[in-house]
CSV table of C-alpha atoms and ligand atoms in Angstrom, one decimal:
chain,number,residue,atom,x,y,z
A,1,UNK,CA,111.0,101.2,129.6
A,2,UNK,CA,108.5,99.2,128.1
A,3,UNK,CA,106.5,102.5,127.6
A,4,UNK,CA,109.1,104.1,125.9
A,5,UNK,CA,109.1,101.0,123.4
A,6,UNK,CA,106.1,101.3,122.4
A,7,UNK,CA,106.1,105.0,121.9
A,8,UNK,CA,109.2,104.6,119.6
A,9,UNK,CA,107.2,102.0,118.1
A,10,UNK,CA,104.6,104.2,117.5
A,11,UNK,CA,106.3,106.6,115.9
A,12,UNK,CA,108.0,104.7,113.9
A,13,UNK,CA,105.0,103.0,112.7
A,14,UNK,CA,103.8,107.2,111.5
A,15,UNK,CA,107.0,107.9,110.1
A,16,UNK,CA,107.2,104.9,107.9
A,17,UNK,CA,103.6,105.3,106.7
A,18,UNK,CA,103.9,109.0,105.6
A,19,UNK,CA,106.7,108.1,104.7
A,20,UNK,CA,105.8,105.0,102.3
A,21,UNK,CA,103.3,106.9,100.5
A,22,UNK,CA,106.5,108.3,98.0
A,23,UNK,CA,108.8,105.5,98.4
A,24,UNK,CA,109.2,103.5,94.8
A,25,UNK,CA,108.3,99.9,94.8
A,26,UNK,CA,110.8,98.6,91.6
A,27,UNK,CA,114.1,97.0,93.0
A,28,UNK,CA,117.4,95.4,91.2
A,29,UNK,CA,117.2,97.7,88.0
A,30,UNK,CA,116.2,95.1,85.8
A,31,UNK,CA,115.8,91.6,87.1
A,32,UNK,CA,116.0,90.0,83.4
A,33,UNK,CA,119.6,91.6,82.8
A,34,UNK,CA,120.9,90.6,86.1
A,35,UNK,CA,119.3,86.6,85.8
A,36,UNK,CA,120.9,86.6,82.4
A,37,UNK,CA,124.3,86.9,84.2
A,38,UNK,CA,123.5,85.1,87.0
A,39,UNK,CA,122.5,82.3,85.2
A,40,UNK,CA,125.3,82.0,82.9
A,41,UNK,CA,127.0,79.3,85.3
A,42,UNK,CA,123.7,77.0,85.9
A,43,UNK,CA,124.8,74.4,83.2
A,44,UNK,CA,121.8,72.0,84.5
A,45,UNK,CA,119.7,74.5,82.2
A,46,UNK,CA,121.1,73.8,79.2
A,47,UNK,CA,119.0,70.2,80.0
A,48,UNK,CA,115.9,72.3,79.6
A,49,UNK,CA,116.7,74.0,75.9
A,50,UNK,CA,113.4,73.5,74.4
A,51,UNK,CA,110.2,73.7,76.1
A,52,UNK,CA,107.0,74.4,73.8
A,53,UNK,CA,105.1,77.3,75.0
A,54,UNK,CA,101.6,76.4,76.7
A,55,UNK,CA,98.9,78.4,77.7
A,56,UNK,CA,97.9,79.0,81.4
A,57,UNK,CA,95.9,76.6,82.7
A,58,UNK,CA,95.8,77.0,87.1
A,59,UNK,CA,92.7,78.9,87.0
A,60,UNK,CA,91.9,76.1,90.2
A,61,UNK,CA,95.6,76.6,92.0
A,62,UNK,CA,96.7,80.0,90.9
A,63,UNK,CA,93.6,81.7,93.3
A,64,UNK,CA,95.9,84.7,94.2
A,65,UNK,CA,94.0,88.1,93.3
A,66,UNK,CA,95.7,89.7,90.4
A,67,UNK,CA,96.0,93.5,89.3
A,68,UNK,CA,92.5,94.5,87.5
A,69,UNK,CA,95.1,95.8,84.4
A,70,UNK,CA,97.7,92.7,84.8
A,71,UNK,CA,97.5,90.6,81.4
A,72,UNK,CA,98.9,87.2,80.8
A,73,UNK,CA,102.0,88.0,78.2
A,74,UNK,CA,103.7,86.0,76.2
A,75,UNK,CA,107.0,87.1,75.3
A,76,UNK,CA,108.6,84.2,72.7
A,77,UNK,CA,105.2,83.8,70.8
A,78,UNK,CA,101.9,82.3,71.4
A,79,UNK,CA,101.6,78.9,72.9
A,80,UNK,CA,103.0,75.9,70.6
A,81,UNK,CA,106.4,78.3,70.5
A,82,UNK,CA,109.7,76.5,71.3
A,83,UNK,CA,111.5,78.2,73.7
A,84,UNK,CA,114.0,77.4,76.7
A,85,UNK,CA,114.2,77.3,80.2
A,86,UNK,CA,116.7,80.3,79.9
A,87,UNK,CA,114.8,82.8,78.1
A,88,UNK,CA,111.9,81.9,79.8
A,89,UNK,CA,114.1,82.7,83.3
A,90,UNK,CA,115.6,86.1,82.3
A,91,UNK,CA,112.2,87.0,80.2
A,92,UNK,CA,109.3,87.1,83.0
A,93,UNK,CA,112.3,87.9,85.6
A,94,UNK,CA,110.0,90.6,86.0
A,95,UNK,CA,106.5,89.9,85.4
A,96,UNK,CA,105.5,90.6,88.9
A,97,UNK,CA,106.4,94.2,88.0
A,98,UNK,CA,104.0,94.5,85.0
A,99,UNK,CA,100.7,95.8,87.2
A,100,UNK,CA,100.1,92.0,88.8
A,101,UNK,CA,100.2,93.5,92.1
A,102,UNK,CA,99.0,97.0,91.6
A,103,UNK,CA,95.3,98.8,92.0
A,104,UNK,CA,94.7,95.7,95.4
A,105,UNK,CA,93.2,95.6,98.2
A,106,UNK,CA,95.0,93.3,100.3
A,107,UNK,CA,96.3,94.9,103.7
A,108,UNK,CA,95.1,97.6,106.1
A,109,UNK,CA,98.6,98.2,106.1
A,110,UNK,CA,99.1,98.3,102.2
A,111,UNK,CA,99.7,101.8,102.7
A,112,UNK,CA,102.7,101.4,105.1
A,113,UNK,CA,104.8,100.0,102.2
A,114,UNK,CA,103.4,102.2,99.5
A,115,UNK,CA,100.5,100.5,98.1
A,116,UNK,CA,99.4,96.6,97.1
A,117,UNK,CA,102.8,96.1,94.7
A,118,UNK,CA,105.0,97.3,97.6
A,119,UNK,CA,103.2,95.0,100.3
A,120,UNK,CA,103.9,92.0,98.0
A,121,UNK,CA,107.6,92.9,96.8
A,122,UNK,CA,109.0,94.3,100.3
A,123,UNK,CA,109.6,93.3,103.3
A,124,UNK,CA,110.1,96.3,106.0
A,125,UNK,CA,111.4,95.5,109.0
A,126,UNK,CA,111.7,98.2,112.2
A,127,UNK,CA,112.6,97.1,115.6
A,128,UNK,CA,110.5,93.9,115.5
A,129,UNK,CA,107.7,95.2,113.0
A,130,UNK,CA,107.6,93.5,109.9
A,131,UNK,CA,105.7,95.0,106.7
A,132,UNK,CA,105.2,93.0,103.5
A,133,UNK,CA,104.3,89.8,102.0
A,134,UNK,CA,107.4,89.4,99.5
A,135,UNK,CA,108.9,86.0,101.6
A,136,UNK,CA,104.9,84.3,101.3
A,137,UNK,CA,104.9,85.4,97.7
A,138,UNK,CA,108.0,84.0,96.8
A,139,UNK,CA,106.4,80.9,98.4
A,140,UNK,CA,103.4,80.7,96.4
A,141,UNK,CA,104.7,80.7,93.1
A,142,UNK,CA,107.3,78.3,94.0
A,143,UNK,CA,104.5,76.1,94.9
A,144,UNK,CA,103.4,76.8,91.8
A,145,UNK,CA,106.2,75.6,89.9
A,146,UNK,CA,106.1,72.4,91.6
A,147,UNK,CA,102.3,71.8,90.7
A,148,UNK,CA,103.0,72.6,86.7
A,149,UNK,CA,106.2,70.5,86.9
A,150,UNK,CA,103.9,67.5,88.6
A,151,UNK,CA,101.5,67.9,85.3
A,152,UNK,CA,104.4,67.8,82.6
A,153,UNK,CA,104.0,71.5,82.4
A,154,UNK,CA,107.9,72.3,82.2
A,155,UNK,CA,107.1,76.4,80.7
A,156,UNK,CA,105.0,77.0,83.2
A,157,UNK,CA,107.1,75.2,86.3
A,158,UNK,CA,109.8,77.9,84.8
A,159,UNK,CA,107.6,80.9,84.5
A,160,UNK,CA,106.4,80.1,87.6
A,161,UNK,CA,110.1,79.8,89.3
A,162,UNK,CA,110.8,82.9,87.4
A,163,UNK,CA,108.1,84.9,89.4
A,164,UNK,CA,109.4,83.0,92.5
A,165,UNK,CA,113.0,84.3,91.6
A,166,UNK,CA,111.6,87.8,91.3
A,167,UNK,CA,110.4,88.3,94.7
A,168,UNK,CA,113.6,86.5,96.2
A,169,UNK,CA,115.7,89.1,94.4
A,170,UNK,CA,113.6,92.4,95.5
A,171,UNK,CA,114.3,91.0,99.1
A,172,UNK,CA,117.8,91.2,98.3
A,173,UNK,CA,117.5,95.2,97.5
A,174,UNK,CA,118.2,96.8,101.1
A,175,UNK,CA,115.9,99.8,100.3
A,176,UNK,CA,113.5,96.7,100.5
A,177,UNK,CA,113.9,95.7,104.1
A,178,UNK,CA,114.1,99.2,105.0
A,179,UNK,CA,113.2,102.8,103.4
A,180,UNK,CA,115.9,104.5,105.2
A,181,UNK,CA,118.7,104.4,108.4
A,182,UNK,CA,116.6,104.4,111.5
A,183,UNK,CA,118.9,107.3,112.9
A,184,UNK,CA,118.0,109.4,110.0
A,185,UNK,CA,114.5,108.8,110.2
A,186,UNK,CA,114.6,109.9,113.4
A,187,UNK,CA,116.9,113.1,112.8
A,188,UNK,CA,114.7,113.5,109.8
A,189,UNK,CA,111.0,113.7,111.5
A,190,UNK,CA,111.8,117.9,112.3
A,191,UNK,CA,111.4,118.5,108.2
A,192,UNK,CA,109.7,115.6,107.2
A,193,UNK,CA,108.9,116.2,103.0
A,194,UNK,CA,112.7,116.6,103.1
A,195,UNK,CA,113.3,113.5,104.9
A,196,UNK,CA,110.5,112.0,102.2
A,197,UNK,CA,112.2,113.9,98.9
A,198,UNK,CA,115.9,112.0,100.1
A,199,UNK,CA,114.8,108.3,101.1
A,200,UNK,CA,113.1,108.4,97.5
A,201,UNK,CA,116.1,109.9,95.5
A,202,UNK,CA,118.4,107.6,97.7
A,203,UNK,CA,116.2,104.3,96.4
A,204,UNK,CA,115.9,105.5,92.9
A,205,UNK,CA,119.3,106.3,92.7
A,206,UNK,CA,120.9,102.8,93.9
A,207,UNK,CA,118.7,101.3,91.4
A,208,UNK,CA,119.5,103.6,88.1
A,209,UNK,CA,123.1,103.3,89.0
A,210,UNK,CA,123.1,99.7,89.2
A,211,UNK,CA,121.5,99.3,86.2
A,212,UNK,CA,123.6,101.4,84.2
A,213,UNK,CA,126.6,99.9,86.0
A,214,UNK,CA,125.4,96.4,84.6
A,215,UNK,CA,124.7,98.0,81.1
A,216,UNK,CA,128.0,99.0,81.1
A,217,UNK,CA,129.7,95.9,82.1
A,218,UNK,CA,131.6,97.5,85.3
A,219,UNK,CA,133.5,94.3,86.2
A,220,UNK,CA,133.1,94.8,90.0
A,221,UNK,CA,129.1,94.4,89.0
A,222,UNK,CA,129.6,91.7,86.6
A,223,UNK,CA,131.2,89.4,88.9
A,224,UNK,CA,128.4,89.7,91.8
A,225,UNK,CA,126.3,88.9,89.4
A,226,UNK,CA,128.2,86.2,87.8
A,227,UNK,CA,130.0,84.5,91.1
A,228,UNK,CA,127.4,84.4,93.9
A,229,UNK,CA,127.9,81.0,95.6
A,230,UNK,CA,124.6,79.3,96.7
A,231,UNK,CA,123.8,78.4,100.1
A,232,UNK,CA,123.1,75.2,102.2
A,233,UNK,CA,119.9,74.2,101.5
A,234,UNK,CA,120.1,72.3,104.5
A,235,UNK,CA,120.2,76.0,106.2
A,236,UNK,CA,118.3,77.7,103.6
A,237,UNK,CA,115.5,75.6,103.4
A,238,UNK,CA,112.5,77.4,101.7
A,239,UNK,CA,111.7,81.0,99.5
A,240,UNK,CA,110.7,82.5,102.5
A,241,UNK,CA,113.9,81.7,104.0
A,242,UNK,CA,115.6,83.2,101.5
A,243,UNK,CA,114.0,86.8,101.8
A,244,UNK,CA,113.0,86.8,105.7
A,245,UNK,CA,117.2,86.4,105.5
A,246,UNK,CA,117.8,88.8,102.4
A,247,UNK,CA,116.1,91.6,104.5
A,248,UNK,CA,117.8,91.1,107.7
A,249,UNK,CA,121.3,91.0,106.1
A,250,UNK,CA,120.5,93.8,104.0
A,251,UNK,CA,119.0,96.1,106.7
A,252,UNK,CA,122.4,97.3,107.5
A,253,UNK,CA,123.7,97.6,104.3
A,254,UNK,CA,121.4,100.8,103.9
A,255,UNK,CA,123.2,102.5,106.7
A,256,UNK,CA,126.4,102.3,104.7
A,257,UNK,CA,124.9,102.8,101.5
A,258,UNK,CA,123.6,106.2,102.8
A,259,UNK,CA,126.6,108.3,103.6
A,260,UNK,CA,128.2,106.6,100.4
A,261,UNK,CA,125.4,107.7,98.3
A,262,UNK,CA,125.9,111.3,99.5
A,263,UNK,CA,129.6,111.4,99.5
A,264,UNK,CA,129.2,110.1,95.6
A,265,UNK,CA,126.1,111.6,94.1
A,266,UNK,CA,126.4,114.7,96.2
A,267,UNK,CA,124.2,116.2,98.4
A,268,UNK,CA,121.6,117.1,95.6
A,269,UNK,CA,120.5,113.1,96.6
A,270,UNK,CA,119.4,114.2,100.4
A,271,UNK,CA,117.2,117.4,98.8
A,272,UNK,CA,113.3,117.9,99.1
A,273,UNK,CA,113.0,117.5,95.5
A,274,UNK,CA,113.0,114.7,93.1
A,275,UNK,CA,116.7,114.4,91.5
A,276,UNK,CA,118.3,111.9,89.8
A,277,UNK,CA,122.4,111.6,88.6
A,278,UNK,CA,123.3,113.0,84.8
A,279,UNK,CA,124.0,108.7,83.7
A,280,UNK,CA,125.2,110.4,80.4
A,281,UNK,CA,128.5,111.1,82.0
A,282,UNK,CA,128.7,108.0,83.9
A,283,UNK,CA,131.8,105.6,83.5
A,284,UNK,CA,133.1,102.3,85.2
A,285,UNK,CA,134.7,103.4,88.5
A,286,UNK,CA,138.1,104.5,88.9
A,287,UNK,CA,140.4,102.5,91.8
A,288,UNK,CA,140.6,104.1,95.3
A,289,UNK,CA,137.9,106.5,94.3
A,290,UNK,CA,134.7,107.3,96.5
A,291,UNK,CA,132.6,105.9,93.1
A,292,UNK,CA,135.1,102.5,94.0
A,293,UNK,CA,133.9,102.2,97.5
A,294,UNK,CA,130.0,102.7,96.8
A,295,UNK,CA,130.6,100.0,93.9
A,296,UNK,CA,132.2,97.5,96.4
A,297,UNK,CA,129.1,98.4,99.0
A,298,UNK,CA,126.6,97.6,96.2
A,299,UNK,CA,128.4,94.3,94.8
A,300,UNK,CA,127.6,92.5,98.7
A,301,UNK,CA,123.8,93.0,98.4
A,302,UNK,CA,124.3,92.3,94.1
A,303,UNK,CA,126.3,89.1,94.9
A,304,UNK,CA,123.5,87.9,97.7
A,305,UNK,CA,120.8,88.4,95.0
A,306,UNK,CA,123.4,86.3,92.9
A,307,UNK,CA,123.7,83.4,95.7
A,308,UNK,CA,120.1,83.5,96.6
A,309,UNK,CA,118.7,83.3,92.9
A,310,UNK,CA,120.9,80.0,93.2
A,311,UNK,CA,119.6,78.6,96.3
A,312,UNK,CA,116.6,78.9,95.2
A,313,UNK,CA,117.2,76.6,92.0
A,314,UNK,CA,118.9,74.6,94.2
A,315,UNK,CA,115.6,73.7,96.1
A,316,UNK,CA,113.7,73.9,93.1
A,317,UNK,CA,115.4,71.1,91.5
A,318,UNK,CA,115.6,69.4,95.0
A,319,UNK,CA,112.0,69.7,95.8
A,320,UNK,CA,110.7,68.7,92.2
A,321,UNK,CA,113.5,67.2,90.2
A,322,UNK,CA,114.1,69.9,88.0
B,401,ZN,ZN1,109.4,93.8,92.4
């Protein structure tokens, strides 16, 4: 028995690294367009409506290695710029995404999640393996934000939390916790580019749909975004909390998602080749239909990266009196 655990183990461990070397590494289409709604509730920002721009300064703290091609942006003008908490929220949403993790060396195992930005923005779990950094990372810059916030530093305590926010949200993307259902993986190792071509169109897919749902104001959308509820902070106690637990509910979610994804797209998703949906035709989703029921499957994992963005200013403003 135990034998036959660590074969499936081992096989799993093969699949999911030829695997990973095609599977995309962006989540939530657009995390500044989906923290823009989220947010729209959090009046304890309004507190925080101008904050002067300053330049980075944690050369001595901020030791993590960054991409060789990441630079420092900033987005509302050079420091001495008035800005807001807000802006600075839904603007560097998704920094981490603009080459700060790419071209690294950090893992052995790098390559089982796709490279060094995958490592740091996913979190794979099979059986009881566990690939990815994304929980510590979300950690780290919330650390962060509670060093600049100790100095006075209120835009970088925010740009900080915004980074934070980011990798809390990929963890809420179930094609982050796991590239595919574990039963097709298995079915799938006979033809294995084919299995490789469909997990990718199936990620890519989620993610442009989602995105153009939210561009399009579907309601269903909206209000995940909009209504997440935080959690109890007395449960939820850290970052790394929040995505250890955004992975393990979301885990499941991708089995769902799957057949959903076929029935909708069609089965041009589970091909060998590279395909993505014609979003020129796309429209919000008519009741009862199959579009209506992969909607409703995407708006539980939406609304979780809804709640979880609010935990964590919850513990923000609980651990350093935001
Ligand atoms: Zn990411």
């Amino acid at each position: 028995m135990k034998r036959d655990r660590k074969l499936i183990c081992a096989a799993l461990v093969v699949v999911l690294a030829l695997f990973c070397l095609v599977s995309p590494v962006d989540a939530w289409n657009s995390h500044g367009a989906c923290t823009k709604l989220i947010i729209a509730d959090q009046e304890w920002l309004k507190t925080y409506d101008k904050i002067t721009v300053s330049p980075w300064t944690y050369a001595d703290v901020d030791t993590a290695e960054v991409g060789p091609n990441f630079v420092v942006q900033y987005i509302e003008g050079k420091p001495g710029t008035v800005t807001s908490a807000a802006a600075i929220l839904t603007n560097y949403a998704d920094e981490p995404d603009w080459k700060m993790d790419q071209d690294l060396k950090l893992s052995p195992f790098q390559a089982l999640t796709g490279g060094s930005q995958g490592w740091r923005h996913q979190f794979y779990g099979l059986g009881w393996l566990r690939f990815g950094v994304a929980p510590s990372r979300a950690q780290y810059f919330f650390d962060l934000a509670g060093t600049a916030r100790e100095k006075g530093d209120l835009y970088w305590a925010f740009r900080y939390l915004a980074r934070a926010m980011h990798y809390v949200q990929d963890t809420t993307e179930p094609y982050h916790g796991v590239p595919a259902p574990v039963g097709i993986i298995f079915k799938g190792i006979g033809d294995f580019s084919a299995l490789m071509g469909s997990a990718t169109n199936h990620h890519y897919n989620l993610e442009e749909y989602q995105g153009a749902m939210v561009a399009r104001s579907s309601p269903v959308f909206v209000a995940a975004l909009r209504n997440g509820v935080p959690l109890d902070i007395s449960i939820a106690t850290s970052p790394g909390w929040l995505c250890r637990h955004a992975t393990y509910l979301g885990r499941p979610v991708v089995r769902e998602l799957w057949p959903l994804e076929t029935a909708f797209f069609g089965d041009s998703i589970n091909g060998k080749d590279s395909w993505l949906f014609d979003e020129s035709t796309l429209h919000v989703a008519d009741p009862g239909t199959t579009q209506a029921a992969y909607d409703q499957e995407i708006s539980t994992p939406l609304g979780r990266m809804s709640s979880y963005t609010k935990t964590l200013f919850l513990l923000a403003r609980q651990e350093y009196g935001l």
